[in-house]
CSV table of C-alpha atoms in Angstrom, one decimal:
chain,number,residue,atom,x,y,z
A,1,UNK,CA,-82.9,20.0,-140.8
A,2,UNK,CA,-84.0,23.6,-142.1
A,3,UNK,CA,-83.1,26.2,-139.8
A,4,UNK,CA,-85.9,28.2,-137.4
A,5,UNK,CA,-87.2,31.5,-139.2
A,6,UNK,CA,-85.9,33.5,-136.4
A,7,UNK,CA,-82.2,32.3,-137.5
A,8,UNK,CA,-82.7,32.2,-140.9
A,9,UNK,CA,-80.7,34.3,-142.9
A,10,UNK,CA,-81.4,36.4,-146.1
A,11,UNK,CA,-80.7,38.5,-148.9
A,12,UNK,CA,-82.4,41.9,-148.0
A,13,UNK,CA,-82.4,42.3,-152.0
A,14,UNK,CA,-84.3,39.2,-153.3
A,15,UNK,CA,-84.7,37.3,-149.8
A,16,UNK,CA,-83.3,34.7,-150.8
A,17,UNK,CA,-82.2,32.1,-148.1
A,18,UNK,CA,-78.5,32.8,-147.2
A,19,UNK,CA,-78.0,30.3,-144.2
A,20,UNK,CA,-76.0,27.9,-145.8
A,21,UNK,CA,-73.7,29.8,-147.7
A,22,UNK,CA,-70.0,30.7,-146.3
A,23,UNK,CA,-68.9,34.6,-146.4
A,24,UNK,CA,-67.3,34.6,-150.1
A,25,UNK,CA,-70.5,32.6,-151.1
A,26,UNK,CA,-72.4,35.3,-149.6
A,27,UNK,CA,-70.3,38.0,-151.3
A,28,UNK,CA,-70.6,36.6,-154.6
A,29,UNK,CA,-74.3,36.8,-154.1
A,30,UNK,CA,-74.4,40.6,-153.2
A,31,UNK,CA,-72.1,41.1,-156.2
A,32,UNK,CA,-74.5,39.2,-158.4
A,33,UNK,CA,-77.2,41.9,-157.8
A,34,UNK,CA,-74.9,44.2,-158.4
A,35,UNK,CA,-73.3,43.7,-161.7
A,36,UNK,CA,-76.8,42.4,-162.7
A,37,UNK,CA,-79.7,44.2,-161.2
A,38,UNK,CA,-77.7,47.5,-161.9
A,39,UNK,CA,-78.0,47.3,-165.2
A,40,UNK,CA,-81.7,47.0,-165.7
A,41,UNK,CA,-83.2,51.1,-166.3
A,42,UNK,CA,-84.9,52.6,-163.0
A,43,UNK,CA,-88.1,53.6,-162.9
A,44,UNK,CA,-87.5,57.0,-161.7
A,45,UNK,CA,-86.4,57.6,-157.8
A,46,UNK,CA,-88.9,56.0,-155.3
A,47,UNK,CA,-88.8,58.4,-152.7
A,48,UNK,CA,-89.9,56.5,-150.1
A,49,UNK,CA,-88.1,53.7,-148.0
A,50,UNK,CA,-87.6,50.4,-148.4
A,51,UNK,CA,-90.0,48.3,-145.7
A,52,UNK,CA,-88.0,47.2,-142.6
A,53,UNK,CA,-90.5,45.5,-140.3
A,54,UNK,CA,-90.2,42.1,-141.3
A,55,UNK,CA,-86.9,42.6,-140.8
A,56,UNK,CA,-86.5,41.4,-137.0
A,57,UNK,CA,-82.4,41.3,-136.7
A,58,UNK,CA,-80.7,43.2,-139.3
A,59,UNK,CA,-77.4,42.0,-138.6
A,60,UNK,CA,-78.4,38.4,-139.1
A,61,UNK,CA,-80.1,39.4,-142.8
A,62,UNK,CA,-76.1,40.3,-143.2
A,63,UNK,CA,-74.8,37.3,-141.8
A,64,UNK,CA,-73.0,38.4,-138.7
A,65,UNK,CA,-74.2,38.7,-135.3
A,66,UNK,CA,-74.3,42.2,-132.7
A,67,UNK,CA,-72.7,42.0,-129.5
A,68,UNK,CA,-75.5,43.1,-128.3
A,69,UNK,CA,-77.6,39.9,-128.8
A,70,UNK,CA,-79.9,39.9,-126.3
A,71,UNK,CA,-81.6,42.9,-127.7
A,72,UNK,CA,-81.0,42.8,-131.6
A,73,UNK,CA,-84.5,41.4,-132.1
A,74,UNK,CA,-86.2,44.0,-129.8
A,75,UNK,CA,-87.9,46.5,-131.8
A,76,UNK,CA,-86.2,49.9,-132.0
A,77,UNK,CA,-88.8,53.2,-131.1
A,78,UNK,CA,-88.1,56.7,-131.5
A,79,UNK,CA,-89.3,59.5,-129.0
A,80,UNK,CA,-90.5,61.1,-132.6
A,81,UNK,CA,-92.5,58.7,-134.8
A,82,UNK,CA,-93.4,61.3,-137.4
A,83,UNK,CA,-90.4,60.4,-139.3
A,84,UNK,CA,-90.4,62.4,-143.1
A,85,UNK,CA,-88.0,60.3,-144.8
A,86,UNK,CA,-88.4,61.2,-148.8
A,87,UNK,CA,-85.5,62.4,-151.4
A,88,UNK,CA,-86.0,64.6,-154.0
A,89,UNK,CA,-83.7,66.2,-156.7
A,90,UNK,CA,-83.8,69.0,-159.2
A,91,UNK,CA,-85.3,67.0,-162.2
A,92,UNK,CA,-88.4,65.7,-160.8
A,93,UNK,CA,-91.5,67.4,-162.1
A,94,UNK,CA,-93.2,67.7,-158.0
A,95,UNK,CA,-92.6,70.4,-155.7
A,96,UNK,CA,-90.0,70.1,-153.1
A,97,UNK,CA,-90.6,69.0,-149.5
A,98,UNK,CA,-90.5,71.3,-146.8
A,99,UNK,CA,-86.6,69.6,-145.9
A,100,UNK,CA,-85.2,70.6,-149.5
A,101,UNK,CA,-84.4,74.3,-151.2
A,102,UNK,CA,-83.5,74.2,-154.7
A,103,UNK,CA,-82.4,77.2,-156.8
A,104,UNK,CA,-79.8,78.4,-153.8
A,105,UNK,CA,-77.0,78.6,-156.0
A,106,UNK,CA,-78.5,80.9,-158.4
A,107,UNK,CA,-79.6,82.6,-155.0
A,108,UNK,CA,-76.1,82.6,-154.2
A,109,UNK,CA,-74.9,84.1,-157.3
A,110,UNK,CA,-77.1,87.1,-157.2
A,111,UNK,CA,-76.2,88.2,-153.6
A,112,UNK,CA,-72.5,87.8,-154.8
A,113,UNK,CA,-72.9,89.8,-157.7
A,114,UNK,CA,-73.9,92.5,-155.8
A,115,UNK,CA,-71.4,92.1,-153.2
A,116,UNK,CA,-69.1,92.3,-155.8
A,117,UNK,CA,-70.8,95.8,-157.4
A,118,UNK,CA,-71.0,97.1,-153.8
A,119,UNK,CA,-67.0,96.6,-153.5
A,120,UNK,CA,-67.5,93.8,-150.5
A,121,UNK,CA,-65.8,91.4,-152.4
A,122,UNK,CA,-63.1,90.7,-154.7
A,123,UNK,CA,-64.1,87.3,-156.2
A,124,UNK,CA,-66.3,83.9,-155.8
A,125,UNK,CA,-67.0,80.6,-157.3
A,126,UNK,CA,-70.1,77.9,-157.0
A,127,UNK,CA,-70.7,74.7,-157.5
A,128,UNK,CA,-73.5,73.2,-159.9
A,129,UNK,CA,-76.5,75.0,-159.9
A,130,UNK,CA,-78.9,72.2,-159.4
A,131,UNK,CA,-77.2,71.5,-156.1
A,132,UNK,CA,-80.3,71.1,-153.1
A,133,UNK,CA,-79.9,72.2,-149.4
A,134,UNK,CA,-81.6,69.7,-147.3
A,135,UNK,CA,-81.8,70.5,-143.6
A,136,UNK,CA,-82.3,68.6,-140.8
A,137,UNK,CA,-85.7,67.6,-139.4
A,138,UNK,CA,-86.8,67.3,-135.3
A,139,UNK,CA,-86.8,63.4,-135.8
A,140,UNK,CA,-82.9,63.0,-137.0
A,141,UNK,CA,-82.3,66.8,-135.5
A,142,UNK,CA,-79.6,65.3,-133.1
A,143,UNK,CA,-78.2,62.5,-135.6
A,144,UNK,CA,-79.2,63.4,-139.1
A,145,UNK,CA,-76.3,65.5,-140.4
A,146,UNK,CA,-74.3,63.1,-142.2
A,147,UNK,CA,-77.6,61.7,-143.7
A,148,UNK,CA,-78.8,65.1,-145.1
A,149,UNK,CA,-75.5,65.8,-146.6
A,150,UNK,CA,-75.8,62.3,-148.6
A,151,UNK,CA,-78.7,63.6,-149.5
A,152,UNK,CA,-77.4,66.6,-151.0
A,153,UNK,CA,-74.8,65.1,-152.7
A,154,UNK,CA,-77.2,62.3,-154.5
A,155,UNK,CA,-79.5,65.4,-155.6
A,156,UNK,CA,-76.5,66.6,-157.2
A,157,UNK,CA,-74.8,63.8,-159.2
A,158,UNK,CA,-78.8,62.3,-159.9
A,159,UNK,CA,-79.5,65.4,-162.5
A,160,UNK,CA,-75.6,66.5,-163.9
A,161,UNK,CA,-75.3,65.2,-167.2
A,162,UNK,CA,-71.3,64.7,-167.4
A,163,UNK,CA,-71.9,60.9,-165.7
A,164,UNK,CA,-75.2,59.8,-167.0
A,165,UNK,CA,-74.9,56.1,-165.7
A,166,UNK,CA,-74.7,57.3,-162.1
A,167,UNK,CA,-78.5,57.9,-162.0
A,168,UNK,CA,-79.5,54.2,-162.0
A,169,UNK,CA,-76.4,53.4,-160.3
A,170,UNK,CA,-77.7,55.5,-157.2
A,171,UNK,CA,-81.5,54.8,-158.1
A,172,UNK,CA,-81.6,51.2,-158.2
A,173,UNK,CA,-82.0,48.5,-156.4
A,174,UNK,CA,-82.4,50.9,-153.6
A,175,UNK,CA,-83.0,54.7,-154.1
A,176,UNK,CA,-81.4,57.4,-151.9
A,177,UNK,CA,-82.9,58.3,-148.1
A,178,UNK,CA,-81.9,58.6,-144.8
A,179,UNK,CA,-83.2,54.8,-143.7
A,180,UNK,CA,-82.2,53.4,-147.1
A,181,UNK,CA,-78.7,54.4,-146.6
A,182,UNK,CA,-78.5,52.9,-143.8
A,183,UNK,CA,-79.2,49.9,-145.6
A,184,UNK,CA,-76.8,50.3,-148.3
A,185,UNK,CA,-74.0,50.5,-145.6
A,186,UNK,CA,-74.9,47.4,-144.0
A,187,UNK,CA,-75.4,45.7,-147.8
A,188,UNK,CA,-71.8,46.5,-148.3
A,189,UNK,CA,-70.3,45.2,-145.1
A,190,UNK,CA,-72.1,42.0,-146.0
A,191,UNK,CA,-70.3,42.2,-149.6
A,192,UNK,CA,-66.9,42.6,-147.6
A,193,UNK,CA,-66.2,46.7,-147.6
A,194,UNK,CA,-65.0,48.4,-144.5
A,195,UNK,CA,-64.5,45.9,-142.1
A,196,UNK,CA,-63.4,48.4,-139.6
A,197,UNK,CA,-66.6,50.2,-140.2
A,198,UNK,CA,-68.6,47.1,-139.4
A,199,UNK,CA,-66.9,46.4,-136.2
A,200,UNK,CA,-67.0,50.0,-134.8
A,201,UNK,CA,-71.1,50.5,-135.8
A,202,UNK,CA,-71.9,46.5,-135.7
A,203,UNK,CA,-75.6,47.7,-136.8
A,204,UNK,CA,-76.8,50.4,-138.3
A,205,UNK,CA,-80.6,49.8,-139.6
A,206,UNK,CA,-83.2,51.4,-137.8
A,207,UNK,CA,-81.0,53.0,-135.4
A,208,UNK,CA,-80.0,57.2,-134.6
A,209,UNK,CA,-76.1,56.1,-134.9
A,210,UNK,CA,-73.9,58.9,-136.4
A,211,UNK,CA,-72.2,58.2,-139.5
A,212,UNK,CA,-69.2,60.2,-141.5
A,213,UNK,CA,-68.1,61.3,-144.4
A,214,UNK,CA,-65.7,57.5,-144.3
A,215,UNK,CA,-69.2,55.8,-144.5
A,216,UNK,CA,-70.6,57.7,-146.8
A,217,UNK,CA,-67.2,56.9,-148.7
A,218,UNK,CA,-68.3,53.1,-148.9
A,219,UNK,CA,-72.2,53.6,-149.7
A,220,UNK,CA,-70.8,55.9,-152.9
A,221,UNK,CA,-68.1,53.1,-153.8
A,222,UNK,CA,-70.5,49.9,-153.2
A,223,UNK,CA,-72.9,51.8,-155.4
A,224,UNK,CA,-69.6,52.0,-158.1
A,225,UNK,CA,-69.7,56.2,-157.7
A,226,UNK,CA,-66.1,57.3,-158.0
A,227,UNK,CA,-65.5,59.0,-154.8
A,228,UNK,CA,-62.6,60.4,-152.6
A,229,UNK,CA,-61.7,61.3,-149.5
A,230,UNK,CA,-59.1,63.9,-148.1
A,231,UNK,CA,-58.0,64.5,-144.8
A,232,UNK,CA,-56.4,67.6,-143.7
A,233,UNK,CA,-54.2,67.4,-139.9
A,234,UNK,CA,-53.3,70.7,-138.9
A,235,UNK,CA,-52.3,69.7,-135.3
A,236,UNK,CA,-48.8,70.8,-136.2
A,237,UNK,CA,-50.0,73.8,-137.9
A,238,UNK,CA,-50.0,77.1,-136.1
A,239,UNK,CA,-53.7,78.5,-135.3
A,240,UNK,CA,-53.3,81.3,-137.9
A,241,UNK,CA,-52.1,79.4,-141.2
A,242,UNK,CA,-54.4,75.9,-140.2
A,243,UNK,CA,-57.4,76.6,-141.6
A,244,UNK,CA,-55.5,77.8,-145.0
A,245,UNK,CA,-54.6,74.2,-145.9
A,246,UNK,CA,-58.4,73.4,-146.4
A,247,UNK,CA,-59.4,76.6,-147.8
A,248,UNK,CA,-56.8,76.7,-150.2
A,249,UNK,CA,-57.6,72.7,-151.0
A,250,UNK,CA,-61.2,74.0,-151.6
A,251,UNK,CA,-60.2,77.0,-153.6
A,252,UNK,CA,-58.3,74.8,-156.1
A,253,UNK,CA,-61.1,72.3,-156.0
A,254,UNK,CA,-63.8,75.2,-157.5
A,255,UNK,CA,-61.6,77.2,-159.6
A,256,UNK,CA,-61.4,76.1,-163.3
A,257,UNK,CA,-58.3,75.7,-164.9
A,258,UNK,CA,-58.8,78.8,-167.5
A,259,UNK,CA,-59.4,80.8,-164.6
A,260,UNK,CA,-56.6,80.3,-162.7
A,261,UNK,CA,-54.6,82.0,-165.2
A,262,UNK,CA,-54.0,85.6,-165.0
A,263,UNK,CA,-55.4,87.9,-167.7
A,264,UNK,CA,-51.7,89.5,-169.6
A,265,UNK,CA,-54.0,92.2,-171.1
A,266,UNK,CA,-57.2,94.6,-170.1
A,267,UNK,CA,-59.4,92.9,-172.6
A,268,UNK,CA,-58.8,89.5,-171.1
A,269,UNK,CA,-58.9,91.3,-167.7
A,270,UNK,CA,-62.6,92.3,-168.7
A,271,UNK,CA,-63.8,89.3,-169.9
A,272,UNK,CA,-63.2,87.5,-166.3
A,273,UNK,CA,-66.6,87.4,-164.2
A,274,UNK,CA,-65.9,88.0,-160.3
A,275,UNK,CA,-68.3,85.3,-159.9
A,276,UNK,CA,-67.3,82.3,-161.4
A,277,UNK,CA,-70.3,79.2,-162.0
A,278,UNK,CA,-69.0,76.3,-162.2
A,279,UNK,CA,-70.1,72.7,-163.0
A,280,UNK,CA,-68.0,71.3,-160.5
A,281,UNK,CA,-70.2,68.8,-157.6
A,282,UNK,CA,-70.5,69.8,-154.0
A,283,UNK,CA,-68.4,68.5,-151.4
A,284,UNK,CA,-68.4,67.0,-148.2
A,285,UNK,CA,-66.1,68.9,-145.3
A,286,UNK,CA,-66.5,67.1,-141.6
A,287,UNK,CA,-64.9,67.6,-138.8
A,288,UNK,CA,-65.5,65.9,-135.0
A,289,UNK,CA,-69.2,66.3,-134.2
A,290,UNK,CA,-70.2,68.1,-137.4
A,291,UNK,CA,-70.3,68.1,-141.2
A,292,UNK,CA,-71.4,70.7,-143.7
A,293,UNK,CA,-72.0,70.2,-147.7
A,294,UNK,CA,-69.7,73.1,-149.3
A,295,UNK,CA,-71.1,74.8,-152.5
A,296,UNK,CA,-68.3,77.1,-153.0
A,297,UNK,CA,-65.9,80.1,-151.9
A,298,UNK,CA,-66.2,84.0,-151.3
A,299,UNK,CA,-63.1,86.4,-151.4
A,300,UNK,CA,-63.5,89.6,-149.4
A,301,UNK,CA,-62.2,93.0,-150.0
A,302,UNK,CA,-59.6,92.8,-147.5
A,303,UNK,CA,-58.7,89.1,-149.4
A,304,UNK,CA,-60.3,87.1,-146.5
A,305,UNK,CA,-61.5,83.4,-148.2
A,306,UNK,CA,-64.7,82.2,-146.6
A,307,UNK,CA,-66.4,79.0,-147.7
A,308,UNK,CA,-70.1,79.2,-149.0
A,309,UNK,CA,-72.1,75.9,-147.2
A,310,UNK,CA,-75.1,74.6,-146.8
A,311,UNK,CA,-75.3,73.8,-143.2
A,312,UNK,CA,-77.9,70.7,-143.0
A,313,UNK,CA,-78.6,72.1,-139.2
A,314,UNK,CA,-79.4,75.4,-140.8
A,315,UNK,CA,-82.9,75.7,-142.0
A,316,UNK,CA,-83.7,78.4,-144.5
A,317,UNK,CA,-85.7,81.2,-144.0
A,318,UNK,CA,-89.3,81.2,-145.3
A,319,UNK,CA,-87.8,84.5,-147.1
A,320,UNK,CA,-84.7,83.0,-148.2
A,321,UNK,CA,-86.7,79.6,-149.1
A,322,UNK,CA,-88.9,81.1,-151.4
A,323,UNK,CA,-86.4,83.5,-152.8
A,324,UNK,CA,-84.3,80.3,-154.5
A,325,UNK,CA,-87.4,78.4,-155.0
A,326,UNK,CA,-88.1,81.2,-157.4
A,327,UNK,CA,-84.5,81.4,-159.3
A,328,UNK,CA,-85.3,77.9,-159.4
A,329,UNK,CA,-88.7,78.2,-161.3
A,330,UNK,CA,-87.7,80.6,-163.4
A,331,UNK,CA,-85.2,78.3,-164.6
A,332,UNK,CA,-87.3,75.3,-164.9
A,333,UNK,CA,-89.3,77.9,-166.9
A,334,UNK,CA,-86.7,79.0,-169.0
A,335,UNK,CA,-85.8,75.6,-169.9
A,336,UNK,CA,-89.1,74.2,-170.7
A,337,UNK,CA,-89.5,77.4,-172.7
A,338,UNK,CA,-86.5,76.4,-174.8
A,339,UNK,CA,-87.4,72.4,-174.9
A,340,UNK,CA,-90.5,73.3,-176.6
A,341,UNK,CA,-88.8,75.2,-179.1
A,342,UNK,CA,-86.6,72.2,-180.0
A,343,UNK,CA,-89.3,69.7,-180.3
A,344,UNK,CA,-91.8,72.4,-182.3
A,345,UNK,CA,-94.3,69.9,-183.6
A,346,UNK,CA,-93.4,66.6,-181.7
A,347,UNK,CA,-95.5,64.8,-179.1
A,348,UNK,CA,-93.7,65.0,-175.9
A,349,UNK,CA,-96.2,64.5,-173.8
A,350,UNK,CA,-94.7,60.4,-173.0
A,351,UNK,CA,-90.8,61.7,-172.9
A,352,UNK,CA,-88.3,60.8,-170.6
A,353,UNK,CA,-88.8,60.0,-167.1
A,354,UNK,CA,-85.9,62.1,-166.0
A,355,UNK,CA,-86.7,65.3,-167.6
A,356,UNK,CA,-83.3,67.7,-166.8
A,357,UNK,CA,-83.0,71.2,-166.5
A,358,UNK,CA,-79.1,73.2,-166.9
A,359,UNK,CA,-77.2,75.6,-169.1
A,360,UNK,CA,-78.8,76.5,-172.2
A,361,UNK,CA,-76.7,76.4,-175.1
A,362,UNK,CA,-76.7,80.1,-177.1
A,363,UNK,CA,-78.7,78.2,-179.6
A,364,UNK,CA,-81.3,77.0,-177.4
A,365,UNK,CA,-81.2,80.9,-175.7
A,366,UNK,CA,-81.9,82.7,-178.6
A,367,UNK,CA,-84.2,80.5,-179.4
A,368,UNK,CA,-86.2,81.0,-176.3
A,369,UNK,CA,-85.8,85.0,-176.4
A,370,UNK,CA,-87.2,85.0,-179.7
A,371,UNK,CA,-90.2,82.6,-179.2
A,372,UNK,CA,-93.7,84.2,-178.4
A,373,UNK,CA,-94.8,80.4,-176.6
A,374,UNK,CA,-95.3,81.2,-172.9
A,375,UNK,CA,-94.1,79.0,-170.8
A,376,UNK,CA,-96.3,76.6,-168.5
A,377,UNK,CA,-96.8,77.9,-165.1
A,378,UNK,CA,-94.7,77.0,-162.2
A,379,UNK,CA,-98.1,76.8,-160.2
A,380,UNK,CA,-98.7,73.4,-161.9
A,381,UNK,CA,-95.7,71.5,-160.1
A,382,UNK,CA,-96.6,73.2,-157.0
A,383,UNK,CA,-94.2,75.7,-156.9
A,384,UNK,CA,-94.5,79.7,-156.4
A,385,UNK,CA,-93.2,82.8,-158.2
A,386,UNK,CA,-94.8,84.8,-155.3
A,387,UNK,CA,-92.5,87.8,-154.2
A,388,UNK,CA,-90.5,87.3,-150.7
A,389,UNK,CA,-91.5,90.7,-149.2
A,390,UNK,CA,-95.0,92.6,-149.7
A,391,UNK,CA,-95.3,94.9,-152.6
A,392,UNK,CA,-93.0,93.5,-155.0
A,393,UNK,CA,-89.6,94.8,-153.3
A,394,UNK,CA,-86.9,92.3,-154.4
A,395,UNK,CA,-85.2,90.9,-151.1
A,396,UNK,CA,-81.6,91.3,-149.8
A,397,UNK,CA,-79.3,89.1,-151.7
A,398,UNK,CA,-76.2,90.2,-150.8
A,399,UNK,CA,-77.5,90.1,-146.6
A,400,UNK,CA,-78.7,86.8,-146.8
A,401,UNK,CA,-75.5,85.2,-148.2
A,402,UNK,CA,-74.1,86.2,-144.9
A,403,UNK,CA,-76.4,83.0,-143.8
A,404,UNK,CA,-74.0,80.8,-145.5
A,405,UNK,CA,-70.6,81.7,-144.9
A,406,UNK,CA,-68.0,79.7,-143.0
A,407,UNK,CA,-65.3,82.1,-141.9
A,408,UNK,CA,-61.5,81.2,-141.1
A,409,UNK,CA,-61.7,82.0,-137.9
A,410,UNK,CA,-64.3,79.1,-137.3
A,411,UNK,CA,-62.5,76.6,-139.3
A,412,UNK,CA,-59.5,76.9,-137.3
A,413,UNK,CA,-61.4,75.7,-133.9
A,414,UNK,CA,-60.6,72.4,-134.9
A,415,UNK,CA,-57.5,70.8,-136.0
A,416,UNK,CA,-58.8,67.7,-138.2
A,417,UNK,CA,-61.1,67.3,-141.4
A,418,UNK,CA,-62.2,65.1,-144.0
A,419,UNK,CA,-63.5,65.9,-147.5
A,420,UNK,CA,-65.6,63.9,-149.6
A,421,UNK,CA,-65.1,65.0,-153.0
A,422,UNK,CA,-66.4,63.4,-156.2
A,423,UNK,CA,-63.7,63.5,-159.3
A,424,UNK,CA,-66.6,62.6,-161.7
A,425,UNK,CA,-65.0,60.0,-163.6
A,426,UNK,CA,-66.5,56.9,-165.3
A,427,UNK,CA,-68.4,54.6,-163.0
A,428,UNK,CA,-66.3,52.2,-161.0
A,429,UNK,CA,-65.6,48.7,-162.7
A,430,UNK,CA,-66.4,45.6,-160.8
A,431,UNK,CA,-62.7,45.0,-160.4
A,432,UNK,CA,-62.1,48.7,-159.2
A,433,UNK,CA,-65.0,48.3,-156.7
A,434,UNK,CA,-63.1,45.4,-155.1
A,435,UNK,CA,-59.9,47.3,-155.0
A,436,UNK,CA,-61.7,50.1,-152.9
A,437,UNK,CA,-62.8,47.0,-149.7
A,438,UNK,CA,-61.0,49.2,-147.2
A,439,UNK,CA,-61.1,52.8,-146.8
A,440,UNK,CA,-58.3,54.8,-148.3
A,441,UNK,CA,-57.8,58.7,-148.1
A,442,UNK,CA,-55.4,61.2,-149.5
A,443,UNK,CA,-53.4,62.8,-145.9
A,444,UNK,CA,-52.4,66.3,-146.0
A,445,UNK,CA,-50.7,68.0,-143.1
């Protein structure tokens, strides 16, 4: 006799009827769409969630059951309905929403420049400069962070071009969001990763739960993104030295190799920038009741290291906004500039559906100096060159980096963290997904 519909379990992938099949059965089927499904070519990020309504009991779709039974079918409301739940990242030809600031980095890099010229600091280094801020909303204002900073790192490894394969790999079968990750956390407890996980949430569709840089962890490594995870214990370590350890993990982390070394002679001396860009992803750094996505690091005059973040509970100011929406235009400008000239007489009109934007080569640079094409307009995606202060005046770089800055003094205030890194390797092999079930982190103390 068929099961009722109410008890009827199924495959939130391809619905499929999952009643009858035992745990591994139902772990071979997630894995199916997995090595399979993967593999077909996305058709560009759907930004908007998957559709959960039919969906009356989450946990059953996933073939366990909530303690709190008597209520899993119940309907879950929000006191704010309005919820704004898109992704977006660098690539994509429409403007940003309100939620998301491109072009910071290059923001960044100005204001630190002229910190440097001003003598206010001795060095930096940032991340990749396609690397979004997405802040918090009013509906996920008291639960959202750990979402927004998965969004922030998705809008970084969707456009870099070292790993290619993680776009679809993070696309499809279920793009990046706030309610769609919440979905892919759940898909993997039902494909056997992070039983602890599953006990401690039980469900997590549809609901204002908290999640950490640990589940964000498992969604990366169910998706087969190469991720890891540090965590730093300085309950042993005196106040003053604790929050060293994670600075100086973070200052490794963004400093390139050639850099590290000193210059042996004024020439080489010369050639080292104070501000170093690097291509290097964002990272994750959480600790109890908070987590910030960290772009890079700041040394001061008196050789104080601050971190550079992008708070997801911070919003940007409209000044600040459209200041990097505009380093971010200009760029898109000065790529497009230099795409035309390598394509001079071919039809691109049906290209790519990913069209990037990064470092020109010299090549392409010289090329774009020398050309007499203007560039198309900004104004047609959306997006504004307009000035941030009346009559032209160029605003305050080197004030408003002060907006990002996470000082030692407020790292030491608490005495355990977690980083999220990504070490940008090959995507995960089906056999080195299944080694990575249970969470596993690197302990520093």
């Amino acid at each position: 006799m068929l099961p009722s519909s109410e008890a009827m379990m199924q495959c939130m992938f391809c619905t499929t009827d999952l009643d009858f099949l035992s745990v591994s059965e139902r772990e071979a089927h997630y894995e199916h769409h997995l090595l399979n499904d993967l593999d077909k070519p996305g058709e560009g990020s759907q930004t908007k969630p998957i559709i959960l309504d039919s969906i009356t009991d989450a946990s059953k779709v996933l073939g366990y059951r909530s303690d709190a039974s008597a209520t899993s079918s119940k309907k879950i409301t929000f006191p704010c309905m309005n919820e704004t739940d898109v992704f977006w990242y660098a690539a994509q030809d429409k403007p940003p929403p309100s939620s998301f600031t491109p072009g910071l980095v290059p923001f960044l890099r100005k204001g630190l420049i002229k910190a440097h010229a001003r003598g206010s600091i001795r060095k930096a280094a940032l991340c990749y400069d396609n690397a979004v801020h997405v802040n918090r909303e009013s509906w996920d204002a008291s639960w959202g962070c750990g979402y927004r900073n998965f969004l922030m790192a998705c809008a970084g490894l969707m456009t870099q071009e070292k790993q290619p394969l993680y776009f679809p790999l993070l696309d499809s079968p279920i793009s990046p969001g706030i309610r769609n990750l919440q979905v892919w956390i759940e898909a993997a407890w039902g494909a056997g990763f992070d039983h602890e996980g599953r006990e401690e949430l039980k469900k997590l569709i549809k609901t204002r739960k908290w999640i950490g840089t640990s589940d964000l962890w498992v969604a990366f490594v169910f998706r087969g993104i190469p991720a890891e995870l540090v965590d730093f214990d300085l309950r042993k370590q005196p106040q003053v030295k604790a929050s060293d350890l994670v600075i100086n993990w973070v200052i490794n982390y963004f400093t390139p190799k050639q850099a590290q070394e000193k210059p042996t002679n004024a020439f080489e001396f010369l050639k080292v920038s104070p501000v170093i860009s690097t291509d290097k992803m964002p990272l994750i750094l959480q600790h109890d009741g908070h987590s910030r996505t960290v772009v890079g690091y700041e040394v001061d005059k008196n050789g104080l290291t601050s971190l550079l973040v992008f708070d997801p509970s911070h919003k940007p100011s409209s000044e600040i906004r459209n200041a990097a929406i505009a380093e971010y235009s200009l760029a898109r400008q000065d790529s497009s500039s230099a795409l035309n000239q390598g394509t001079s007489g071919q039809d691109t009109s049906g290209s790519l559906k990913r069209k990037r934007s990064g470092t020109l080569s010299s090549t392409q640079e010289k090329a774009g100096k020398q050309s007499s094409h203007k560039p198309p307009s900004p104004l047609k995606n959306g997006l504004s060159l307009e000035n941030t202060s009346r009559e032209g005046k160029e605003p305050d770089f080197y004030t408003m980096v002060k907006k990002f800055r996470l000082e030692p003094k407020n790292l030491s205030k608490k005495k355990e963290y977690q980083i999220l890194y990504f070490p940008m390797t090959a995507p995960l092999t089906d056999y080195e997904r299944m080694q990575r079930k249970e969470v596993r982190s690197t302990k520093i103390s």
